[in-house]
């Protein structure tokens, strides 16, 4: 493998790890309705 291919693979792996972290975080937060969160933020900005 060339260096550029290695670095691309490393970046993809890092991105996949971040996605997994985000998905795990979201699944933990699913007890709270996401829509009400965004609506609350909208009211606070007004």
PDB file of C-alpha atoms in Angstrom:
ATOM      1  CA  UNK A   1       0.000   0.000   0.000  1.00  0.00           C
ATOM      2  CA  UNK A   2       1.195   3.502  -0.745  1.00  0.00           C
ATOM      3  CA  UNK A   3       1.415   6.129   1.974  1.00  0.00           C
ATOM      4  CA  UNK A   4      -1.580   8.036   0.657  1.00  0.00           C
ATOM      5  CA  UNK A   5      -3.690   4.873   0.704  1.00  0.00           C
ATOM      6  CA  UNK A   6      -2.598   4.200   4.281  1.00  0.00           C
ATOM      7  CA  UNK A   7      -3.462   7.723   5.415  1.00  0.00           C
ATOM      8  CA  UNK A   8      -6.838   7.531   3.666  1.00  0.00           C
ATOM      9  CA  UNK A   9      -7.571   4.224   5.394  1.00  0.00           C
ATOM     10  CA  UNK A  10      -6.546   5.710   8.744  1.00  0.00           C
ATOM     11  CA  UNK A  11      -8.823   8.714   8.228  1.00  0.00           C
ATOM     12  CA  UNK A  12     -11.732   6.449   7.301  1.00  0.00           C
ATOM     13  CA  UNK A  13     -11.160   4.354  10.417  1.00  0.00           C
ATOM     14  CA  UNK A  14     -11.048   7.491  12.582  1.00  0.00           C
ATOM     15  CA  UNK A  15     -14.260   8.754  11.012  1.00  0.00           C
ATOM     16  CA  UNK A  16     -15.968   5.413  11.583  1.00  0.00           C
ATOM     17  CA  UNK A  17     -14.902   5.453  15.234  1.00  0.00           C
ATOM     18  CA  UNK A  18     -16.352   8.939  15.643  1.00  0.00           C
ATOM     19  CA  UNK A  19     -19.598   7.827  13.998  1.00  0.00           C
ATOM     20  CA  UNK A  20     -19.822   4.885  16.393  1.00  0.00           C
ATOM     21  CA  UNK A  21     -19.257   7.215  19.361  1.00  0.00           C
ATOM     22  CA  UNK A  22     -21.964   9.573  18.143  1.00  0.00           C
ATOM     23  CA  UNK A  23     -24.395   6.723  17.521  1.00  0.00           C
ATOM     24  CA  UNK A  24     -23.721   5.319  20.991  1.00  0.00           C
ATOM     25  CA  UNK A  25     -24.302   8.773  22.486  1.00  0.00           C
ATOM     26  CA  UNK A  26     -27.542   9.191  20.535  1.00  0.00           C
ATOM     27  CA  UNK A  27     -28.845   5.788  21.589  1.00  0.00           C
ATOM     28  CA  UNK A  28     -28.145   6.740  25.222  1.00  0.00           C
ATOM     29  CA  UNK A  29     -30.064   9.994  24.761  1.00  0.00           C
ATOM     30  CA  UNK A  30     -33.055   8.389  23.040  1.00  0.00           C
ATOM     31  CA  UNK A  31     -35.015   8.488  26.282  1.00  0.00           C
ATOM     32  CA  UNK A  32     -35.307  12.231  25.688  1.00  0.00           C
ATOM     33  CA  UNK A  33     -37.326  13.253  22.633  1.00  0.00           C
ATOM     34  CA  UNK A  34     -34.948  14.984  20.222  1.00  0.00           C
ATOM     35  CA  UNK A  35     -37.645  17.252  18.814  1.00  0.00           C
ATOM     36  CA  UNK A  36     -38.447  18.851  22.166  1.00  0.00           C
ATOM     37  CA  UNK A  37     -34.746  19.571  22.630  1.00  0.00           C
ATOM     38  CA  UNK A  38     -34.542  21.494  19.358  1.00  0.00           C
ATOM     39  CA  UNK A  39     -37.818  23.279  20.106  1.00  0.00           C
ATOM     40  CA  UNK A  40     -36.520  24.314  23.521  1.00  0.00           C
ATOM     41  CA  UNK A  41     -33.356  25.685  21.876  1.00  0.00           C
ATOM     42  CA  UNK A  42     -35.496  27.572  19.374  1.00  0.00           C
ATOM     43  CA  UNK A  43     -37.507  29.218  22.159  1.00  0.00           C
ATOM     44  CA  UNK A  44     -34.326  30.159  24.022  1.00  0.00           C
ATOM     45  CA  UNK A  45     -32.933  31.926  20.962  1.00  0.00           C
ATOM     46  CA  UNK A  46     -36.088  34.039  20.607  1.00  0.00           C
TER      47      UNK A  46
END
